[in-house]
CSV table of C-alpha atoms in Angstrom, one decimal:
chain,number,residue,atom,x,y,z
A,1014,MET,CA,-19.4,13.3,37.9
A,1015,SER,CA,-20.2,14.1,41.3
A,1016,ASP,CA,-24.0,13.1,40.6
A,1017,ILE,CA,-23.2,10.0,42.8
A,1018,SER,CA,-26.1,8.3,45.4
A,1019,VAL,CA,-24.4,5.7,48.0
A,1020,GLU,CA,-26.3,2.3,48.3
A,1021,ALA,CA,-26.3,-0.1,51.1
A,1022,LEU,CA,-26.2,-3.8,49.7
A,1023,ASP,CA,-25.5,-5.4,52.9
A,1024,SER,CA,-24.5,-4.6,56.6
A,1025,GLN,CA,-20.5,-5.8,54.9
A,1026,THR,CA,-20.3,-4.0,51.7
A,1027,ILE,CA,-21.3,-0.5,50.5
A,1028,VAL,CA,-21.1,0.4,46.5
A,1029,GLU,CA,-21.0,3.8,45.2
A,1030,VAL,CA,-24.3,3.8,42.5
A,1031,PRO,CA,-24.6,6.6,39.4
A,1032,SER,CA,-27.7,8.5,40.1
A,1033,ARG,CA,-30.4,8.6,37.5
A,1034,THR,CA,-29.3,12.2,36.2
A,1035,ALA,CA,-25.9,10.8,36.3
A,1036,ILE,CA,-26.7,7.7,34.3
A,1037,ALA,CA,-28.8,10.0,31.6
A,1038,LEU,CA,-26.6,12.8,31.4
A,1039,VAL,CA,-23.8,10.0,29.9
A,1040,THR,CA,-27.0,8.4,28.2
A,1041,LEU,CA,-26.9,11.5,26.3
A,1042,ALA,CA,-23.1,12.0,25.4
A,1043,LEU,CA,-23.0,8.9,23.9
A,1044,ALA,CA,-26.5,8.5,22.1
A,1045,VAL,CA,-24.9,12.2,20.2
A,1046,GLY,CA,-22.1,10.4,19.3
A,1047,SER,CA,-23.9,7.8,17.9
A,1048,PHE,CA,-26.0,10.7,16.2
A,1049,GLY,CA,-23.0,11.9,14.3
A,1050,ILE,CA,-21.5,8.7,13.3
A,1051,GLY,CA,-24.8,7.7,12.1
A,1052,THR,CA,-25.7,10.6,10.1
A,1053,GLY,CA,-22.3,10.9,8.9
A,1054,GLU,CA,-22.3,7.4,7.9
A,1055,PHE,CA,-25.6,7.9,5.5
A,1056,VAL,CA,-25.6,11.4,4.1
A,1057,ILE,CA,-22.9,10.5,1.4
A,1058,MET,CA,-25.6,8.7,-0.4
A,1059,GLY,CA,-27.6,11.4,-0.8
A,1060,LEU,CA,-24.6,14.2,-1.8
A,1061,LEU,CA,-22.8,11.4,-4.8
A,1062,PRO,CA,-23.8,13.3,-6.9
A,1063,GLU,CA,-22.7,16.5,-5.9
A,1064,VAL,CA,-19.4,14.3,-4.5
A,1065,ALA,CA,-18.9,12.6,-8.2
A,1066,ASN,CA,-19.2,16.4,-9.5
A,1067,THR,CA,-16.3,17.9,-7.6
A,1068,PHE,CA,-14.2,15.3,-8.7
A,1069,GLY,CA,-15.1,14.4,-12.1
A,1070,VAL,CA,-16.0,11.2,-11.8
A,1071,THR,CA,-18.8,9.9,-12.4
A,1072,THR,CA,-21.5,9.0,-10.0
A,1073,PRO,CA,-20.8,4.7,-9.8
A,1074,GLU,CA,-17.6,5.6,-9.2
A,1075,ALA,CA,-17.9,8.3,-6.4
A,1076,GLY,CA,-20.5,4.9,-4.7
A,1077,HIS,CA,-16.5,3.5,-4.4
A,1078,VAL,CA,-16.6,6.0,-1.1
A,1079,ILE,CA,-19.1,4.7,0.6
A,1080,SER,CA,-17.2,1.2,0.0
A,1081,ALA,CA,-13.8,2.4,1.3
A,1082,TYR,CA,-16.3,3.7,4.7
A,1083,ALA,CA,-17.6,0.1,5.2
A,1084,LEU,CA,-14.1,-1.2,5.1
A,1085,GLY,CA,-13.1,1.1,7.5
A,1086,VAL,CA,-15.8,0.2,10.0
A,1087,VAL,CA,-15.1,-3.5,9.5
A,1088,VAL,CA,-10.9,-4.0,9.5
A,1089,GLY,CA,-11.2,-0.7,12.3
A,1090,ALA,CA,-13.4,-2.4,14.9
A,1091,PRO,CA,-11.5,-5.9,16.1
A,1092,ILE,CA,-7.9,-4.0,15.6
A,1093,ILE,CA,-8.6,-0.7,17.4
A,1094,ALA,CA,-10.3,-3.6,20.3
A,1095,VAL,CA,-7.5,-5.8,20.5
A,1096,LEU,CA,-4.9,-2.9,20.0
A,1097,ALA,CA,-6.0,-0.6,23.0
A,1098,ALA,CA,-7.6,-3.6,25.3
A,1099,LYS,CA,-5.5,-2.0,27.7
A,1100,MET,CA,-6.6,1.3,27.4
A,1101,ALA,CA,-9.7,2.7,29.8
A,1102,ARG,CA,-13.2,3.1,28.0
A,1103,ARG,CA,-13.7,7.3,28.5
A,1104,THR,CA,-10.4,6.8,26.6
A,1105,LEU,CA,-10.7,5.1,24.4
A,1106,LEU,CA,-13.7,7.0,23.3
A,1107,LEU,CA,-12.2,10.1,23.0
A,1108,LEU,CA,-9.8,9.0,21.0
A,1109,MET,CA,-12.3,7.5,18.8
A,1110,MET,CA,-14.1,10.0,18.3
A,1111,ALA,CA,-11.3,12.5,18.2
A,1112,ILE,CA,-10.6,10.1,14.7
A,1113,PHE,CA,-14.1,10.0,13.7
A,1114,ALA,CA,-14.1,13.7,13.9
A,1115,ALA,CA,-10.8,15.0,12.2
A,1116,GLY,CA,-11.7,12.0,9.7
A,1117,ASN,CA,-15.4,14.5,9.1
A,1118,ILE,CA,-13.4,17.6,8.8
A,1119,SER,CA,-10.3,16.4,6.7
A,1120,SER,CA,-12.6,14.8,4.2
A,1121,ALA,CA,-14.8,18.3,4.0
A,1122,PHE,CA,-11.0,19.6,2.9
A,1123,ALA,CA,-10.6,17.1,0.7
A,1124,PRO,CA,-8.5,18.0,-2.4
A,1125,THR,CA,-8.4,14.9,-4.2
A,1126,PHE,CA,-10.3,11.6,-4.8
A,1127,GLU,CA,-8.5,9.9,-4.4
A,1128,SER,CA,-7.7,11.8,-0.9
A,1129,PHE,CA,-11.6,11.5,0.0
A,1130,THR,CA,-11.6,8.2,-0.2
A,1131,ALA,CA,-8.7,7.3,1.5
A,1132,LEU,CA,-10.3,9.8,4.3
A,1133,ARG,CA,-13.4,8.0,4.5
A,1134,PHE,CA,-11.9,4.8,4.9
A,1135,ILE,CA,-10.3,6.2,7.9
A,1136,THR,CA,-13.1,7.9,9.2
A,1137,GLY,CA,-14.7,4.6,8.8
A,1138,LEU,CA,-12.3,2.6,11.3
A,1139,PRO,CA,-13.4,4.2,14.8
A,1140,HIS,CA,-17.1,3.2,13.9
A,1141,GLY,CA,-16.9,-0.6,15.5
A,1142,ALA,CA,-15.0,0.1,18.8
A,1143,TYR,CA,-16.7,3.3,19.6
A,1144,PHE,CA,-20.6,1.7,19.3
A,1145,GLY,CA,-18.9,-1.3,20.9
A,1146,VAL,CA,-17.4,0.8,24.2
A,1147,ALA,CA,-20.6,2.8,24.3
A,1148,ALA,CA,-22.4,-0.4,24.5
A,1149,LEU,CA,-20.7,-1.4,27.4
A,1150,VAL,CA,-20.2,1.7,29.2
A,1151,ALA,CA,-24.1,1.7,29.2
A,1152,ALA,CA,-25.2,-1.4,30.1
A,1153,SER,CA,-22.0,-1.3,33.2
A,1154,MET,CA,-24.3,1.8,34.3
A,1155,VAL,CA,-27.9,-0.2,35.0
A,1156,PRO,CA,-29.4,-3.5,37.1
A,1157,VAL,CA,-28.9,-6.6,34.4
A,1158,HIS,CA,-32.4,-6.9,34.0
A,1159,ARG,CA,-32.6,-3.0,32.2
A,1160,ARG,CA,-29.0,-3.9,29.9
A,1161,VAL,CA,-30.7,-4.1,27.0
A,1162,ARG,CA,-32.5,-0.9,27.3
A,1163,ALA,CA,-29.0,0.6,27.8
A,1164,VAL,CA,-27.9,-1.0,24.9
A,1165,GLY,CA,-31.0,0.5,22.5
A,1166,GLN,CA,-30.5,4.2,24.1
A,1167,VAL,CA,-27.1,4.6,22.9
A,1168,MET,CA,-28.1,3.0,19.6
A,1169,LEU,CA,-31.5,5.7,19.5
A,1170,GLY,CA,-28.7,8.2,18.3
A,1171,LEU,CA,-28.0,6.1,15.2
A,1172,THR,CA,-31.2,5.6,14.9
A,1173,ILE,CA,-32.7,9.6,14.7
A,1174,ALA,CA,-29.9,10.1,12.8
A,1175,THR,CA,-31.5,8.0,9.8
A,1176,LEU,CA,-35.0,10.2,10.5
A,1177,ILE,CA,-33.3,13.3,11.1
A,1178,GLY,CA,-29.6,13.8,11.1
A,1179,THR,CA,-28.7,12.7,7.5
A,1180,PRO,CA,-31.4,14.7,5.9
A,1181,ILE,CA,-30.5,17.9,7.8
A,1182,ALA,CA,-27.0,17.1,6.6
A,1183,THR,CA,-27.8,16.6,2.7
A,1184,PHE,CA,-30.3,19.3,2.9
A,1185,LEU,CA,-27.4,21.3,4.0
A,1186,GLY,CA,-24.8,19.7,1.3
A,1187,GLN,CA,-27.4,20.4,-1.6
A,1188,LEU,CA,-28.5,23.7,0.0
A,1189,LEU,CA,-24.5,24.9,0.4
A,1190,ASN,CA,-22.1,22.3,-1.0
A,1191,TRP,CA,-21.2,18.4,0.3
A,1192,ARG,CA,-18.4,19.7,2.1
A,1193,ALA,CA,-20.5,21.8,4.2
A,1194,ALA,CA,-22.4,18.4,5.7
A,1195,PHE,CA,-18.8,16.7,6.8
A,1196,MET,CA,-17.9,19.6,8.2
A,1197,MET,CA,-21.6,19.7,10.7
A,1198,VAL,CA,-21.0,16.4,11.4
A,1199,GLY,CA,-17.4,16.7,12.8
A,1200,ALA,CA,-18.7,19.3,14.7
A,1201,ILE,CA,-21.3,16.8,16.1
A,1202,GLY,CA,-18.0,14.6,16.4
A,1203,LEU,CA,-16.1,18.1,18.4
A,1204,ALA,CA,-19.4,17.9,20.5
A,1205,THR,CA,-19.5,14.1,21.8
A,1206,MET,CA,-16.1,14.6,23.1
A,1207,LEU,CA,-17.3,17.9,25.9
A,1208,LEU,CA,-19.9,15.7,26.5
A,1209,ILE,CA,-18.0,12.7,27.4
A,1210,ALA,CA,-15.1,14.7,28.8
A,1211,LEU,CA,-17.7,16.5,31.3
A,1212,PHE,CA,-20.3,13.8,32.3
A,1213,LEU,CA,-18.1,10.1,31.6
A,1214,PRO,CA,-16.1,10.0,35.2
A,1215,LYS,CA,-12.7,8.4,34.6
A,1216,ASP,CA,-12.5,4.8,35.1
A,1217,ARG,CA,-9.3,2.3,35.7
A,1218,VAL,CA,-8.3,-0.1,33.3
A,1219,GLU,CA,-9.8,-4.1,34.0
A,1220,GLU,CA,-7.8,-6.1,36.4
A,1221,GLY,CA,-6.0,-8.7,33.8
A,1222,ALA,CA,-7.0,-6.9,30.5
A,1223,SER,CA,-4.3,-7.9,27.9
A,1224,ILE,CA,-4.8,-8.1,24.2
A,1225,ALA,CA,-4.3,-12.0,25.0
A,1226,ARG,CA,-7.4,-11.6,26.5
A,1227,GLU,CA,-9.7,-10.0,23.9
A,1228,LEU,CA,-8.2,-11.8,21.2
A,1229,GLY,CA,-9.7,-15.1,23.5
A,1230,ALA,CA,-13.1,-13.7,22.2
A,1231,LEU,CA,-11.6,-15.4,18.7
A,1232,LYS,CA,-11.9,-18.4,20.2
A,1233,ARG,CA,-15.7,-19.3,20.8
A,1234,ILE,CA,-17.7,-20.2,19.0
A,1235,GLN,CA,-21.4,-18.2,20.3
A,1236,VAL,CA,-18.9,-15.1,19.7
A,1237,TRP,CA,-18.9,-16.5,16.0
A,1238,LEU,CA,-22.6,-17.8,16.0
A,1239,SER,CA,-23.7,-14.6,17.3
A,1240,LEU,CA,-21.8,-12.2,14.3
A,1241,GLY,CA,-23.2,-14.8,11.6
A,1242,VAL,CA,-26.2,-13.9,13.2
A,1243,ALA,CA,-25.8,-10.0,12.6
A,1244,ALA,CA,-23.5,-10.7,9.5
A,1245,VAL,CA,-26.6,-12.6,8.1
A,1246,GLY,CA,-29.7,-12.5,9.6
A,1247,PHE,CA,-29.9,-8.2,9.1
A,1248,GLY,CA,-28.4,-8.9,5.0
A,1249,GLY,CA,-32.6,-9.0,4.7
A,1250,MET,CA,-32.8,-5.2,5.6
A,1251,PHE,CA,-30.0,-4.2,3.7
A,1252,SER,CA,-31.4,-6.1,0.4
A,1253,ILE,CA,-34.5,-3.9,0.5
A,1254,PHE,CA,-33.3,-0.8,1.7
A,1255,SER,CA,-30.9,-0.7,-1.0
A,1256,TYR,CA,-32.6,-0.5,-3.8
A,1257,VAL,CA,-36.3,0.8,-2.1
A,1258,ALA,CA,-36.0,4.5,-3.9
A,1259,THR,CA,-36.6,2.0,-7.3
A,1260,THR,CA,-39.1,-0.1,-5.9
A,1261,THR,CA,-41.5,3.0,-5.1
A,1262,THR,CA,-40.0,4.3,-8.5
A,1263,GLU,CA,-40.6,1.5,-10.8
A,1264,VAL,CA,-43.0,-1.3,-8.7
A,1265,ALA,CA,-45.5,1.3,-7.0
A,1266,GLY,CA,-45.3,3.4,-9.7
A,1267,LEU,CA,-45.2,7.0,-7.1
A,1268,GLY,CA,-43.5,9.9,-8.3
A,1269,SER,CA,-39.4,10.3,-7.1
A,1270,ALA,CA,-41.5,13.4,-4.6
A,1271,MET,CA,-42.4,10.3,-2.7
A,1272,VAL,CA,-39.1,8.6,-2.3
A,1273,PRO,CA,-38.0,10.6,0.8
A,1274,VAL,CA,-41.2,9.8,2.4
A,1275,VAL,CA,-41.1,6.0,1.9
A,1276,LEU,CA,-37.3,7.0,3.6
A,1277,ALA,CA,-38.9,8.7,6.3
A,1278,LEU,CA,-41.2,5.8,7.2
A,1279,PHE,CA,-38.1,3.2,7.5
A,1280,GLY,CA,-36.7,5.7,9.5
A,1281,ILE,CA,-39.6,6.1,12.3
A,1282,GLY,CA,-39.8,2.4,11.8
A,1283,MET,CA,-36.2,1.8,13.2
A,1284,ASN,CA,-36.5,3.8,16.1
A,1285,VAL,CA,-40.0,2.3,16.9
A,1286,GLY,CA,-38.0,-0.6,16.9
A,1287,ASN,CA,-34.9,0.2,18.7
A,1288,ILE,CA,-37.0,1.4,21.5
A,1289,VAL,CA,-39.6,-1.9,21.8
A,1290,GLY,CA,-36.9,-4.3,21.2
A,1291,SER,CA,-35.1,-2.7,23.8
A,1292,ARG,CA,-37.8,-3.3,26.2
A,1293,LEU,CA,-38.4,-7.2,24.8
A,1294,GLY,CA,-35.1,-7.7,25.0
A,1295,ASP,CA,-35.0,-6.6,28.5
A,1296,ILE,CA,-38.0,-9.7,29.0
A,1297,SER,CA,-36.0,-12.2,26.6
A,1298,ILE,CA,-32.9,-11.4,24.6
A,1299,LYS,CA,-33.4,-14.5,23.0
A,1300,GLY,CA,-36.9,-14.7,22.6
A,1301,THR,CA,-36.5,-11.3,20.3
A,1302,ILE,CA,-33.8,-12.2,18.7
A,1303,GLY,CA,-35.8,-15.1,17.4
A,1304,GLY,CA,-39.0,-13.9,17.0
A,1305,MET,CA,-37.8,-11.1,15.3
A,1306,MET,CA,-36.0,-13.1,12.5
A,1307,ILE,CA,-39.3,-14.6,12.2
A,1308,PHE,CA,-41.0,-11.7,11.9
A,1309,ASN,CA,-38.6,-10.4,9.5
A,1310,ILE,CA,-39.4,-13.2,6.9
A,1311,VAL,CA,-42.8,-12.5,7.5
A,1312,ILE,CA,-43.1,-9.0,6.3
A,1313,MET,CA,-40.1,-8.8,3.6
A,1314,THR,CA,-42.4,-11.8,2.0
A,1315,LEU,CA,-45.1,-9.8,2.3
A,1316,PHE,CA,-42.8,-6.8,0.7
A,1317,SER,CA,-42.2,-8.9,-2.6
A,1318,LEU,CA,-45.9,-10.0,-2.9
A,1319,THR,CA,-47.2,-6.6,-2.3
A,1320,ALA,CA,-44.8,-3.2,-3.4
A,1321,ALA,CA,-47.0,-2.8,-5.9
A,1322,ASN,CA,-49.6,-1.5,-3.9
A,1323,PRO,CA,-48.4,1.8,-2.7
A,1324,ILE,CA,-50.2,1.6,0.9
A,1325,MET,CA,-48.5,-2.1,1.4
A,1326,LEU,CA,-45.6,-0.3,0.2
A,1327,CYS,CA,-45.3,2.2,3.0
A,1328,ILE,CA,-46.8,-0.6,5.3
A,1329,CYS,CA,-44.2,-2.6,4.4
A,1330,VAL,CA,-41.2,-0.8,4.3
A,1331,PHE,CA,-42.5,1.0,8.0
A,1332,LEU,CA,-42.4,-2.6,10.0
A,1333,ILE,CA,-39.5,-3.7,8.0
A,1334,GLY,CA,-37.5,-0.8,9.6
A,1335,CYS,CA,-39.2,-1.7,12.9
A,1336,GLY,CA,-36.9,-5.4,12.3
A,1337,PHE,CA,-33.8,-3.1,13.7
A,1338,ALA,CA,-36.1,-4.3,17.2
A,1339,ALA,CA,-33.1,-7.3,17.6
A,1340,CYS,CA,-30.2,-5.1,17.1
A,1341,PRO,CA,-29.6,-4.2,21.4
A,1342,ALA,CA,-30.2,-7.9,21.8
A,1343,VAL,CA,-27.7,-9.0,19.4
A,1344,GLN,CA,-25.7,-6.7,20.7
A,1345,THR,CA,-26.2,-7.2,24.7
A,1346,ARG,CA,-25.6,-11.3,23.4
A,1347,LEU,CA,-22.5,-10.9,22.4
A,1348,MET,CA,-21.2,-9.1,25.2
A,1349,ASP,CA,-22.7,-11.9,27.3
A,1350,VAL,CA,-21.1,-14.6,25.4
A,1351,ALA,CA,-17.8,-13.2,25.4
A,1352,ALA,CA,-17.5,-13.2,29.2
A,1353,ASP,CA,-13.9,-11.5,29.5
A,1354,ALA,CA,-13.4,-10.3,25.9
A,1355,GLN,CA,-16.4,-7.9,25.6
A,1356,THR,CA,-14.7,-4.7,24.1
A,1357,LEU,CA,-13.4,-7.0,21.4
A,1358,ALA,CA,-16.7,-8.5,20.7
A,1359,ALA,CA,-18.5,-6.1,20.8
A,1360,ALA,CA,-17.0,-3.9,18.5
A,1361,SER,CA,-17.1,-7.0,16.2
A,1362,ASN,CA,-20.5,-6.3,16.2
A,1363,HIS,CA,-20.8,-3.7,13.7
A,1364,SER,CA,-18.0,-4.8,11.5
A,1365,ALA,CA,-20.6,-8.0,11.0
A,1366,PHE,CA,-23.7,-5.4,10.4
A,1367,ASN,CA,-21.6,-3.6,7.6
A,1368,ILE,CA,-21.0,-7.4,6.1
A,1369,ALA,CA,-24.9,-7.8,6.3
A,1370,ASN,CA,-24.5,-4.4,4.6
A,1371,ALA,CA,-22.7,-5.2,1.5
A,1372,LEU,CA,-24.0,-8.6,1.7
A,1373,GLY,CA,-27.6,-7.3,1.0
A,1374,ALA,CA,-27.1,-4.6,-1.3
A,1375,TRP,CA,-25.0,-6.9,-3.4
A,1376,LEU,CA,-27.5,-10.1,-3.5
A,1377,GLY,CA,-30.0,-7.5,-4.4
A,1378,GLY,CA,-27.9,-6.0,-7.1
A,1379,LEU,CA,-27.1,-9.5,-8.3
A,1380,VAL,CA,-31.0,-10.5,-8.2
A,1381,ILE,CA,-32.5,-7.3,-9.8
A,1382,SER,CA,-29.5,-8.1,-13.0
A,1383,TRP,CA,-31.3,-11.8,-13.6
A,1384,GLY,CA,-34.2,-9.4,-14.9
A,1385,PHE,CA,-36.5,-9.2,-11.8
A,1386,THR,CA,-38.6,-6.2,-10.5
A,1387,ALA,CA,-37.1,-4.5,-7.3
A,1388,ALA,CA,-39.7,-5.6,-4.9
A,1389,ALA,CA,-37.4,-9.1,-5.3
A,1390,THR,CA,-35.3,-8.0,-3.1
A,1391,GLY,CA,-37.6,-8.8,-0.1
A,1392,TYR,CA,-37.2,-12.6,-1.1
A,1393,VAL,CA,-33.7,-11.9,-1.1
A,1394,GLY,CA,-34.3,-10.8,2.6
A,1395,ALA,CA,-36.0,-13.3,3.5
A,1396,VAL,CA,-34.0,-15.9,2.8
A,1397,LEU,CA,-31.1,-13.9,4.7
A,1398,SER,CA,-33.4,-14.0,7.7
A,1399,VAL,CA,-33.7,-17.5,7.1
A,1400,GLY,CA,-30.1,-17.9,7.0
A,1401,GLY,CA,-30.2,-15.8,10.1
A,1402,LEU,CA,-32.1,-17.5,12.1
A,1403,ALA,CA,-30.8,-21.1,11.2
A,1404,VAL,CA,-27.2,-19.6,12.8
A,1405,PHE,CA,-29.4,-18.5,15.6
A,1406,ALA,CA,-30.6,-22.2,16.4
A,1407,VAL,CA,-27.4,-23.7,16.0
A,1408,SER,CA,-26.2,-21.0,18.7
A,1409,VAL,CA,-28.7,-21.7,21.2
A,1410,GLY,CA,-29.1,-25.3,20.7
A,1411,LEU,CA,-25.0,-25.5,21.1
A,1412,GLU,CA,-26.1,-23.1,24.2
A,1413,ARG,CA,-28.4,-25.6,26.0
A,1414,ARG,CA,-26.0,-29.0,25.0
A,1415,THR,CA,-22.9,-27.4,26.9
A,1416,GLY,CA,-24.5,-25.8,29.3
A,1417,ARG,CA,-22.8,-22.9,28.9
A,1418,ALA,CA,-22.2,-19.6,26.4
């Protein structure tokens, strides 16, 4: 990177500081990768019938590929973070995106359902490690008081994917063939590799980096508690989102044509929440996490109480999407409490989010199977948010008592 300015801190110290242009280009490169990963993760949900028809399986059976991808994320994030402890971050990002691109392109040519499922698992492996390392890189380029915003800018690619990337890829898949959608995602992965190679400067492996040091994160109770906030606290969002189409048609009585509109409102809410939450996080990380958990409890309860009203359904779905505001703050707090084992902790955050996805969807489905309407998923979400708030309260209380993170 040639766009560097030199800044004198005092008469004894001279450091190189990335210019605003340099930071913007690196952030763009990282966000494009987030956009690709977000699109690749969610596009399959709209193409399951086409996939099932191609391979001669039922739609529920085709849904196993979603679980395979999620399992890849959960397993891959900590393993890759540990094994790549002595790898430069730029190199690791390029490797992760190469696996992601190759996995999606290979998925497009999968000859059997079994091979397609295996490829989705492999494609999910670099997901968490990419987001974790990208967050670390973004945060390292800016002053301390702008770290959460930098992390949020990387995550903006993910939230934009829910609003733009996934619908476009789904439309392409339905218009041409589901394989074309995965080719598109693979192409985004290749474009990300090019952008990272062009704009992210080569870096050195941090002194003292080792597998043992990264594993040290697992000894820190605050790391586990922060992961617990993500795994439990955000399960509520997924419990509602997983069945929002059913709530829209069967509870609110709207036509199926309104489902994409409701999903778009959720995506808009995620983007608004990401932007606002990033700024709030730079003011107070703890305040943002705790405040958003309380916000989620109220809004998710309101969702269950008013879902039969189409207008209130739309308002609540938008506000539930806004609950994503806590995500950049949780990611940054994990980086803080991990001390010198940041890569493992930062990457594991996305394993926790996929656990939240599985937990929320399972509990939401369980309540519906008991005979309740899909609107009851809001109560499930509120309970999970209470659980997340409780875990966070334990984390903060322990930190105050010990005087350290």
